[in-house]
Amino acid sequence: MRLKLVPQETKWDFFGRGKLWLGISILMIFVALASFLLQGLNYGIDFRGGTTIRTESAQPVDVGAYRDALSPLELGDITITEVFDPSFEADQHVAMIRIQAQDDTESVSAAMIADVEAAMTTVAPDVKFLSVESVGPKVSGELIQTAVLAVIAAIGTVLVYIWLRFEWQFALGAVVALVHDVVLTIGIFSELQIRFDLAIIAALLTIVGYSLNDTVVVFDRVRENLRKYKKMSLKDLLNLSINETLSRTFMTSFTTLVALIALLVLGGDVIRGFVFAMTWGIVVGTYSSIFVASTILLVLGVKRDWTKDKGSQEGNQFANIDA
C-alpha cells in the first residue's frame, strides 16, 4: 500500500476566502518591512567585517570547547569551523575562527589576538596561529550591495522567463509571489535577530528557485486547463488546477522539510541559519504558489483567445517537426 498524505483527488475551494489570504500576506509584509526599518538585520561577519584566524593543533577540533573558551572574552559574533583536506596528516587538525570587527575597527588588536591565543591554549596547548586576516567595513559594504543585486537580478530574470513562456499576467503573479517570499524571509530574520550572512543570501536564491518551480507547475496545469475547459470560469479553473497539482506540491514540500528539519536539529550552529531560512522559505513558498500567485492571476484575468492562439502556434511547430 502506497502512503498518501494528500488524497489523489481533492475539491478544496482555495479562493472562497481569497481576500483573507491576500490580507494576511499584506499584513505580514508590512510587519516584515516595519521590523527591517526599525531594528534592521543582525549582520554576520561577512557583512560587518572582522578577523579570520587559522589555527592548527595535533588534537581534534572540538568546536564546542573552542566556543566555550572564547566566550569569556565577549568578542561578539564568532564562527568556528573545522577545515578538512585530504592532504592533511593524521595529527594535523585545522580550524577557522572568525571574529566580528570590534567597535568599527578594521581588525582586532594585537592584544586581543594574544588573548584569543591564550584562551585557545586552555583547550589545545599546542595550538598554532597559522594566519590572521581581516576584512574591513568597506569590503563588507560591497558584499551587501552585491548580494542585493544578486537577488534583484534573479527575480528580474524570472519575470522575463515567465513572461516569455506564459503571458504577462502569469509573470506578474509569479514575481509578486517571489517578492513575497523574499520579504517575509528577510522579515523573520529581522524580527528574531538571527545572524544574517552570505549563507542566507544563498538560501534566498534557493528559495526563489524552489518557489518558482512550484508556481510554474501550477501555471502549466492552468494553461492546459484553459485550453481544455473553454467555458469554465477562471476561479473554478484555478481551483481545479491547484487541486490537480496539490498532491505533488505537498509531497515535494513535505519530503524537503523532513530533511531540513533533521539538519536544523542535528546540523550544528554553522549551518543553522541557512537551514532555518530554507525551512521558512519552503513553507512560505508553497503558500505563495497557491494563495498569492494564483490569486494575482485571478484578479488580473487571462485572455482565452491567447491560449487558443498559443496552442495553435505550438501545434503548428510540432506539425512542422513531424513533417
mmCIF file of C-alpha atoms in Angstrom:
data_model
loop_
_atom_site.group_PDB
_atom_site.id
_atom_site.type_symbol
_atom_site.label_atom_id
_atom_site.label_comp_id
_atom_site.label_asym_id
_atom_site.label_seq_id
_atom_site.Cartn_x
_atom_site.Cartn_y
_atom_site.Cartn_z
ATOM 1 C CA MET A 1 0.000 0.000 0.000
ATOM 2 C CA ARG A 2 1.373 3.416 -1.003
ATOM 3 C CA LEU A 3 1.491 6.221 1.554
ATOM 4 C CA LYS A 4 -0.807 9.104 0.597
ATOM 5 C CA LEU A 5 -0.590 12.225 2.722
ATOM 6 C CA VAL A 6 -2.987 14.009 0.356
ATOM 7 C CA PRO A 7 -5.864 12.269 -1.472
ATOM 8 C CA GLN A 8 -5.328 11.780 -5.189
ATOM 9 C CA GLU A 9 -8.433 13.824 -5.983
ATOM 10 C CA THR A 10 -9.389 16.874 -3.905
ATOM 11 C CA LYS A 11 -12.041 19.534 -4.402
ATOM 12 C CA TRP A 12 -10.976 22.244 -1.990
ATOM 13 C CA ASP A 13 -12.035 25.826 -2.648
ATOM 14 C CA PHE A 14 -8.834 27.847 -2.353
ATOM 15 C CA PHE A 15 -10.427 31.128 -3.388
ATOM 16 C CA GLY A 16 -13.508 31.076 -1.184
ATOM 17 C CA ARG A 17 -11.538 33.316 1.178
ATOM 18 C CA GLY A 18 -9.056 34.712 -1.318
ATOM 19 C CA LYS A 19 -9.255 38.249 0.102
ATOM 20 C CA LEU A 20 -8.477 36.908 3.581
ATOM 21 C CA TRP A 21 -5.299 35.156 2.394
ATOM 22 C CA LEU A 22 -4.166 38.244 0.488
ATOM 23 C CA GLY A 23 -4.891 40.385 3.547
ATOM 24 C CA ILE A 24 -2.786 38.095 5.754
ATOM 25 C CA SER A 25 0.091 38.252 3.259
ATOM 26 C CA ILE A 26 -0.069 42.047 3.022
ATOM 27 C CA LEU A 27 -0.137 42.335 6.835
ATOM 28 C CA MET A 28 2.873 40.036 7.182
ATOM 29 C CA ILE A 29 4.783 42.040 4.565
ATOM 30 C CA PHE A 30 4.071 45.296 6.441
ATOM 31 C CA VAL A 31 5.256 43.705 9.703
ATOM 32 C CA ALA A 32 8.426 42.440 7.997
ATOM 33 C CA LEU A 33 9.187 45.848 6.467
ATOM 34 C CA ALA A 34 8.487 47.641 9.742
ATOM 35 C CA SER A 35 10.830 45.298 11.608
ATOM 36 C CA PHE A 36 13.546 45.783 8.994
ATOM 37 C CA LEU A 37 13.249 49.582 9.118
ATOM 38 C CA LEU A 38 13.062 49.816 12.917
ATOM 39 C CA GLN A 39 15.705 47.318 14.072
ATOM 40 C CA GLY A 40 17.393 46.152 10.866
ATOM 41 C CA LEU A 41 19.235 42.868 10.448
ATOM 42 C CA ASN A 42 21.747 41.187 12.703
ATOM 43 C CA TYR A 43 24.537 41.128 10.127
ATOM 44 C CA GLY A 44 27.182 38.436 10.451
ATOM 45 C CA ILE A 45 30.907 38.783 9.918
ATOM 46 C CA ASP A 46 30.518 38.627 6.117
ATOM 47 C CA PHE A 47 28.607 41.921 6.117
ATOM 48 C CA ARG A 48 30.032 43.552 9.239
ATOM 49 C CA GLY A 49 33.720 42.874 8.772
ATOM 50 C CA GLY A 50 36.061 41.100 11.127
ATOM 51 C CA THR A 51 39.104 38.886 11.502
ATOM 52 C CA THR A 52 39.716 35.306 10.408
ATOM 53 C CA ILE A 53 42.246 33.219 12.338
ATOM 54 C CA ARG A 54 43.522 29.893 11.005
ATOM 55 C CA THR A 55 44.688 27.546 13.745
ATOM 56 C CA GLU A 56 46.395 24.155 13.788
ATOM 57 C CA SER A 57 46.888 21.593 16.547
ATOM 58 C CA ALA A 58 47.559 17.884 16.999
ATOM 59 C CA GLN A 59 44.332 17.462 18.944
ATOM 60 C CA PRO A 60 40.996 17.016 17.125
ATOM 61 C CA VAL A 61 38.986 20.211 16.737
ATOM 62 C CA ASP A 62 36.198 20.493 19.321
ATOM 63 C CA VAL A 63 34.017 23.380 18.111
ATOM 64 C CA GLY A 64 32.008 23.460 21.349
ATOM 65 C CA ALA A 65 35.124 23.587 23.537
ATOM 66 C CA TYR A 66 36.666 26.301 21.343
ATOM 67 C CA ARG A 67 33.499 28.399 21.623
ATOM 68 C CA ASP A 68 33.325 27.941 25.419
ATOM 69 C CA ALA A 69 36.959 29.036 25.761
ATOM 70 C CA LEU A 70 36.373 32.228 23.729
ATOM 71 C CA SER A 71 33.012 33.182 25.272
ATOM 72 C CA PRO A 72 34.504 34.957 28.352
ATOM 73 C CA LEU A 73 36.351 37.357 26.020
ATOM 74 C CA GLU A 74 32.996 38.803 24.851
ATOM 75 C CA LEU A 75 34.104 39.285 21.257
ATOM 76 C CA GLY A 76 30.590 39.256 19.827
ATOM 77 C CA ASP A 77 29.755 37.106 16.813
ATOM 78 C CA ILE A 78 32.213 34.195 16.476
ATOM 79 C CA THR A 79 32.088 31.474 13.833
ATOM 80 C CA ILE A 80 34.228 28.348 14.239
ATOM 81 C CA THR A 81 34.563 25.694 11.525
ATOM 82 C CA GLU A 82 36.878 22.737 11.071
ATOM 83 C CA VAL A 83 38.865 22.603 7.832
ATOM 84 C CA PHE A 84 39.097 19.236 6.071
ATOM 85 C CA ASP A 85 41.719 18.484 3.432
ATOM 86 C CA PRO A 86 42.858 15.058 2.122
ATOM 87 C CA SER A 87 46.455 16.286 2.157
ATOM 88 C CA PHE A 88 46.440 16.844 5.933
ATOM 89 C CA GLU A 89 48.403 14.476 8.153
ATOM 90 C CA ALA A 90 46.635 12.343 10.756
ATOM 91 C CA ASP A 91 47.721 14.685 13.568
ATOM 92 C CA GLN A 92 47.035 17.892 11.605
ATOM 93 C CA HIS A 93 43.744 19.463 12.702
ATOM 94 C CA VAL A 94 42.940 22.883 11.283
ATOM 95 C CA ALA A 95 40.167 25.266 12.292
ATOM 96 C CA MET A 96 38.947 28.663 11.068
ATOM 97 C CA ILE A 97 37.895 31.153 13.746
ATOM 98 C CA ARG A 98 36.051 34.233 12.503
ATOM 99 C CA ILE A 99 35.607 37.156 14.908
ATOM 100 C CA GLN A 100 33.468 40.198 14.137
ATOM 101 C CA ALA A 101 35.040 43.646 13.910
ATOM 102 C CA GLN A 102 35.369 45.366 17.275
ATOM 103 C CA ASP A 103 33.994 48.937 17.553
ATOM 104 C CA ASP A 104 34.112 49.559 13.789
ATOM 105 C CA THR A 105 37.883 48.997 13.624
ATOM 106 C CA GLU A 106 39.478 47.345 10.635
ATOM 107 C CA SER A 107 40.625 44.363 12.680
ATOM 108 C CA VAL A 108 41.009 43.086 16.218
ATOM 109 C CA SER A 109 44.041 44.424 18.051
ATOM 110 C CA ALA A 110 47.279 42.551 18.680
ATOM 111 C CA ALA A 111 46.382 42.386 22.368
ATOM 112 C CA MET A 112 43.062 40.771 21.527
ATOM 113 C CA ILE A 113 44.816 38.202 19.312
ATOM 114 C CA ALA A 114 47.067 37.378 22.260
ATOM 115 C CA ASP A 115 44.011 36.939 24.498
ATOM 116 C CA VAL A 116 42.417 34.627 21.922
ATOM 117 C CA GLU A 117 45.614 32.560 21.700
ATOM 118 C CA ALA A 118 45.826 32.298 25.484
ATOM 119 C CA ALA A 119 42.199 31.160 25.662
ATOM 120 C CA MET A 120 42.750 28.589 22.935
ATOM 121 C CA THR A 121 45.755 27.049 24.711
ATOM 122 C CA THR A 122 43.445 26.010 27.553
ATOM 123 C CA VAL A 123 41.711 23.676 25.082
ATOM 124 C CA ALA A 124 44.620 22.774 22.775
ATOM 125 C CA PRO A 125 48.004 23.518 24.453
ATOM 126 C CA ASP A 126 49.930 23.056 21.190
ATOM 127 C CA VAL A 127 47.684 25.324 19.121
ATOM 128 C CA LYS A 128 49.409 27.434 16.450
ATOM 129 C CA PHE A 129 48.048 30.516 14.672
ATOM 130 C CA LEU A 130 48.938 29.935 11.016
ATOM 131 C CA SER A 131 47.419 33.162 9.679
ATOM 132 C CA VAL A 132 45.402 36.198 10.750
ATOM 133 C CA GLU A 133 43.406 38.062 8.069
ATOM 134 C CA SER A 134 40.995 40.979 8.387
ATOM 135 C CA VAL A 135 38.012 42.170 6.340
ATOM 136 C CA GLY A 136 37.182 45.862 6.755
ATOM 137 C CA PRO A 137 33.789 47.595 6.650
ATOM 138 C CA LYS A 138 34.369 48.815 3.073
ATOM 139 C CA VAL A 139 34.631 45.283 1.688
ATOM 140 C CA SER A 140 31.636 44.228 3.775
ATOM 141 C CA GLY A 141 29.572 47.097 2.320
ATOM 142 C CA GLU A 142 30.451 45.939 -1.198
ATOM 143 C CA LEU A 143 29.311 42.421 -0.287
ATOM 144 C CA ILE A 144 25.918 43.778 0.834
ATOM 145 C CA GLN A 145 25.477 45.644 -2.464
ATOM 146 C CA THR A 146 26.460 42.570 -4.476
ATOM 147 C CA ALA A 147 24.068 40.376 -2.500
ATOM 148 C CA VAL A 148 21.144 42.764 -3.085
ATOM 149 C CA LEU A 149 21.925 42.946 -6.803
ATOM 150 C CA ALA A 150 22.069 39.128 -6.988
ATOM 151 C CA VAL A 151 18.571 38.762 -5.526
ATOM 152 C CA ILE A 152 17.140 41.539 -7.735
ATOM 153 C CA ALA A 153 18.760 40.019 -10.835
ATOM 154 C CA ALA A 154 17.307 36.595 -10.007
ATOM 155 C CA ILE A 155 13.771 37.988 -9.620
ATOM 156 C CA GLY A 156 14.141 40.105 -12.790
ATOM 157 C CA THR A 157 15.269 37.075 -14.790
ATOM 158 C CA VAL A 158 12.251 35.143 -13.510
ATOM 159 C CA LEU A 159 9.970 37.965 -14.668
ATOM 160 C CA VAL A 160 11.331 37.760 -18.220
ATOM 161 C CA TYR A 161 11.262 33.952 -18.271
ATOM 162 C CA ILE A 162 7.623 33.649 -17.146
ATOM 163 C CA TRP A 163 6.574 36.480 -19.462
ATOM 164 C CA LEU A 164 8.071 34.699 -22.478
ATOM 165 C CA ARG A 165 6.781 31.256 -21.511
ATOM 166 C CA PHE A 166 3.261 32.240 -20.462
ATOM 167 C CA GLU A 167 1.858 35.793 -20.502
ATOM 168 C CA TRP A 168 2.383 38.994 -18.529
ATOM 169 C CA GLN A 169 -0.413 38.159 -16.057
ATOM 170 C CA PHE A 170 1.361 34.919 -15.156
ATOM 171 C CA ALA A 171 4.712 36.737 -14.929
ATOM 172 C CA LEU A 172 3.368 39.390 -12.573
ATOM 173 C CA GLY A 173 1.732 36.778 -10.334
ATOM 174 C CA ALA A 174 4.949 34.758 -10.135
ATOM 175 C CA VAL A 175 7.134 37.782 -9.362
ATOM 176 C CA VAL A 176 4.739 39.071 -6.671
ATOM 177 C CA ALA A 177 4.918 35.619 -5.059
ATOM 178 C CA LEU A 178 8.741 35.629 -5.180
ATOM 179 C CA VAL A 179 8.975 39.122 -3.691
ATOM 180 C CA HIS A 180 6.511 37.985 -1.021
ATOM 181 C CA ASP A 181 8.763 35.020 -0.122
ATOM 182 C CA VAL A 182 11.985 37.067 -0.034
ATOM 183 C CA VAL A 183 10.479 39.898 2.047
ATOM 184 C CA LEU A 184 8.944 37.517 4.594
ATOM 185 C CA THR A 185 12.212 35.578 4.910
ATOM 186 C CA ILE A 186 14.217 38.751 5.494
ATOM 187 C CA GLY A 187 11.488 39.908 7.876
ATOM 188 C CA ILE A 188 11.647 36.806 10.082
ATOM 189 C CA PHE A 189 15.432 37.218 10.348
ATOM 190 C CA SER A 190 14.939 40.835 11.370
ATOM 191 C CA GLU A 191 12.205 40.060 13.911
ATOM 192 C CA LEU A 192 14.127 37.205 15.553
ATOM 193 C CA GLN A 193 17.537 38.893 15.088
ATOM 194 C CA ILE A 194 19.070 35.713 13.663
ATOM 195 C CA ARG A 195 22.541 36.201 12.218
ATOM 196 C CA PHE A 196 22.316 37.267 8.560
ATOM 197 C CA ASP A 197 25.340 36.381 6.410
ATOM 198 C CA LEU A 198 26.249 35.250 2.896
ATOM 199 C CA ALA A 199 24.827 31.779 3.552
ATOM 200 C CA ILE A 200 21.389 33.381 3.982
ATOM 201 C CA ILE A 201 21.758 35.092 0.592
ATOM 202 C CA ALA A 202 22.408 31.645 -0.899
ATOM 203 C CA ALA A 203 19.265 30.422 0.882
ATOM 204 C CA LEU A 204 17.229 33.325 -0.538
ATOM 205 C CA LEU A 205 18.318 32.487 -4.085
ATOM 206 C CA THR A 206 17.474 28.834 -3.468
ATOM 207 C CA ILE A 207 14.048 29.820 -2.136
ATOM 208 C CA VAL A 208 13.432 31.881 -5.288
ATOM 209 C CA GLY A 209 14.185 28.830 -7.433
ATOM 210 C CA TYR A 210 12.073 26.487 -5.292
ATOM 211 C CA SER A 211 9.071 28.807 -5.174
ATOM 212 C CA LEU A 212 9.317 29.422 -8.911
ATOM 213 C CA ASN A 213 9.304 25.677 -9.553
ATOM 214 C CA ASP A 214 6.075 25.255 -7.560
ATOM 215 C CA THR A 215 4.458 28.221 -9.291
ATOM 216 C CA VAL A 216 5.390 27.024 -12.786
ATOM 217 C CA VAL A 217 3.898 23.575 -12.086
ATOM 218 C CA VAL A 218 0.569 25.196 -11.141
ATOM 219 C CA PHE A 219 0.692 27.629 -14.067
ATOM 220 C CA ASP A 220 1.424 24.805 -16.527
ATOM 221 C CA ARG A 221 -1.707 22.999 -15.373
ATOM 222 C CA VAL A 222 -3.680 26.261 -15.581
ATOM 223 C CA ARG A 223 -2.565 26.733 -19.183
ATOM 224 C CA GLU A 224 -3.545 23.162 -20.071
ATOM 225 C CA ASN A 225 -6.974 23.561 -18.474
ATOM 226 C CA LEU A 226 -7.555 26.916 -20.193
ATOM 227 C CA ARG A 227 -7.414 25.053 -23.491
ATOM 228 C CA LYS A 228 -9.404 22.083 -22.206
ATOM 229 C CA TYR A 229 -12.279 23.891 -20.454
ATOM 230 C CA LYS A 230 -13.261 26.795 -22.667
ATOM 231 C CA LYS A 231 -16.377 27.862 -20.754
ATOM 232 C CA MET A 232 -15.308 27.208 -17.162
ATOM 233 C CA SER A 233 -14.943 30.332 -15.021
ATOM 234 C CA LEU A 234 -11.379 31.336 -14.213
ATOM 235 C CA LYS A 235 -11.971 30.885 -10.468
ATOM 236 C CA ASP A 236 -13.198 27.305 -10.901
ATOM 237 C CA LEU A 237 -10.412 26.585 -13.365
ATOM 238 C CA LEU A 238 -7.733 27.804 -10.951
ATOM 239 C CA ASN A 239 -9.267 25.748 -8.151
ATOM 240 C CA LEU A 240 -9.262 22.691 -10.403
ATOM 241 C CA SER A 241 -5.636 23.234 -11.450
ATOM 242 C CA ILE A 242 -4.376 23.683 -7.876
ATOM 243 C CA ASN A 243 -6.293 20.608 -6.684
ATOM 244 C CA GLU A 244 -4.832 18.534 -9.522
ATOM 245 C CA THR A 245 -1.269 19.525 -8.575
ATOM 246 C CA LEU A 246 -1.807 19.635 -4.801
ATOM 247 C CA SER A 247 -0.612 16.079 -4.121
ATOM 248 C CA ARG A 248 2.641 16.707 -5.978
ATOM 249 C CA THR A 249 3.179 20.104 -4.311
ATOM 250 C CA PHE A 250 2.529 18.805 -0.801
ATOM 251 C CA MET A 251 4.660 15.677 -1.128
ATOM 252 C CA THR A 252 7.597 17.647 -2.569
ATOM 253 C CA SER A 253 7.434 20.223 0.220
ATOM 254 C CA PHE A 254 6.929 17.589 2.933
ATOM 255 C CA THR A 255 9.899 15.433 1.926
ATOM 256 C CA THR A 256 12.119 18.510 1.619
ATOM 257 C CA LEU A 257 11.048 19.716 5.059
ATOM 258 C CA VAL A 258 11.847 16.332 6.629
ATOM 259 C CA ALA A 259 15.477 16.651 5.513
ATOM 260 C CA LEU A 260 15.674 20.326 6.514
ATOM 261 C CA ILE A 261 14.242 19.753 9.992
ATOM 262 C CA ALA A 262 16.776 16.966 10.556
ATOM 263 C CA LEU A 263 19.576 19.367 9.594
ATOM 264 C CA LEU A 264 18.063 22.115 11.745
ATOM 265 C CA VAL A 265 18.139 19.868 14.810
ATOM 266 C CA LEU A 266 21.380 17.979 14.180
ATOM 267 C CA GLY A 267 23.366 20.202 11.814
ATOM 268 C CA GLY A 268 25.023 22.438 14.366
ATOM 269 C CA ASP A 269 25.451 26.200 14.692
ATOM 270 C CA VAL A 270 27.411 26.728 11.465
ATOM 271 C CA ILE A 271 24.552 25.865 9.081
ATOM 272 C CA ARG A 272 21.602 26.561 11.400
ATOM 273 C CA GLY A 273 20.836 29.975 9.902
ATOM 274 C CA PHE A 274 20.922 28.649 6.338
ATOM 275 C CA VAL A 275 18.702 25.676 7.193
ATOM 276 C CA PHE A 276 16.230 27.867 9.099
ATOM 277 C CA ALA A 277 15.963 30.207 6.095
ATOM 278 C CA MET A 278 15.358 27.239 3.793
ATOM 279 C CA THR A 279 12.734 25.737 6.116
ATOM 280 C CA TRP A 280 10.847 29.012 6.423
ATOM 281 C CA GLY A 281 11.226 29.617 2.671
ATOM 282 C CA ILE A 282 9.742 26.231 1.748
ATOM 283 C CA VAL A 283 6.677 26.947 3.898
ATOM 284 C CA VAL A 284 6.030 30.472 2.597
ATOM 285 C CA GLY A 285 6.998 29.437 -0.955
ATOM 286 C CA THR A 286 4.397 26.677 -1.020
ATOM 287 C CA TYR A 287 1.827 29.056 0.475
ATOM 288 C CA SER A 288 2.572 31.814 -2.050
ATOM 289 C CA SER A 289 2.408 29.462 -5.047
ATOM 290 C CA ILE A 290 -1.171 28.578 -4.119
ATOM 291 C CA PHE A 291 -2.606 31.661 -2.447
ATOM 292 C CA VAL A 292 -0.572 34.593 -3.817
ATOM 293 C CA ALA A 293 0.490 33.852 -7.397
ATOM 294 C CA SER A 294 -2.831 32.249 -8.344
ATOM 295 C CA THR A 295 -4.864 34.970 -6.618
ATOM 296 C CA ILE A 296 -2.988 37.669 -8.547
ATOM 297 C CA LEU A 297 -3.742 35.742 -11.747
ATOM 298 C CA LEU A 298 -7.421 35.570 -10.783
ATOM 299 C CA VAL A 299 -7.535 39.334 -10.178
ATOM 300 C CA LEU A 300 -5.776 40.198 -13.452
ATOM 301 C CA GLY A 301 -7.644 37.644 -15.563
ATOM 302 C CA VAL A 302 -6.412 35.719 -18.614
ATOM 303 C CA LYS A 303 -7.426 36.108 -22.257
ATOM 304 C CA ARG A 304 -8.873 32.843 -23.587
ATOM 305 C CA ASP A 305 -8.050 33.763 -27.199
ATOM 306 C CA TRP A 306 -4.356 33.965 -26.215
ATOM 307 C CA THR A 307 -4.373 30.323 -25.072
ATOM 308 C CA LYS A 308 -6.052 29.295 -28.310
ATOM 309 C CA ASP A 309 -3.550 31.141 -30.479
ATOM 310 C CA LYS A 310 -0.654 29.915 -28.359
ATOM 311 C CA GLY A 311 -1.880 26.345 -28.644
ATOM 312 C CA SER A 312 -2.257 26.667 -32.413
ATOM 313 C CA GLN A 313 1.271 28.007 -32.758
ATOM 314 C CA GLU A 314 2.712 25.182 -30.652
ATOM 315 C CA GLY A 315 0.665 22.670 -32.620
ATOM 316 C CA ASN A 316 1.990 24.039 -35.926
ATOM 317 C CA GLN A 317 5.554 23.843 -34.595
ATOM 318 C CA PHE A 318 5.112 20.163 -33.706
ATOM 319 C CA ALA A 319 3.482 19.532 -37.088
ATOM 320 C CA ASN A 320 6.459 21.068 -38.859
ATOM 321 C CA ILE A 321 8.857 18.963 -36.821
ATOM 322 C CA ASP A 322 6.934 15.783 -37.657
ATOM 323 C CA ALA A 323 6.911 16.727 -41.335
#
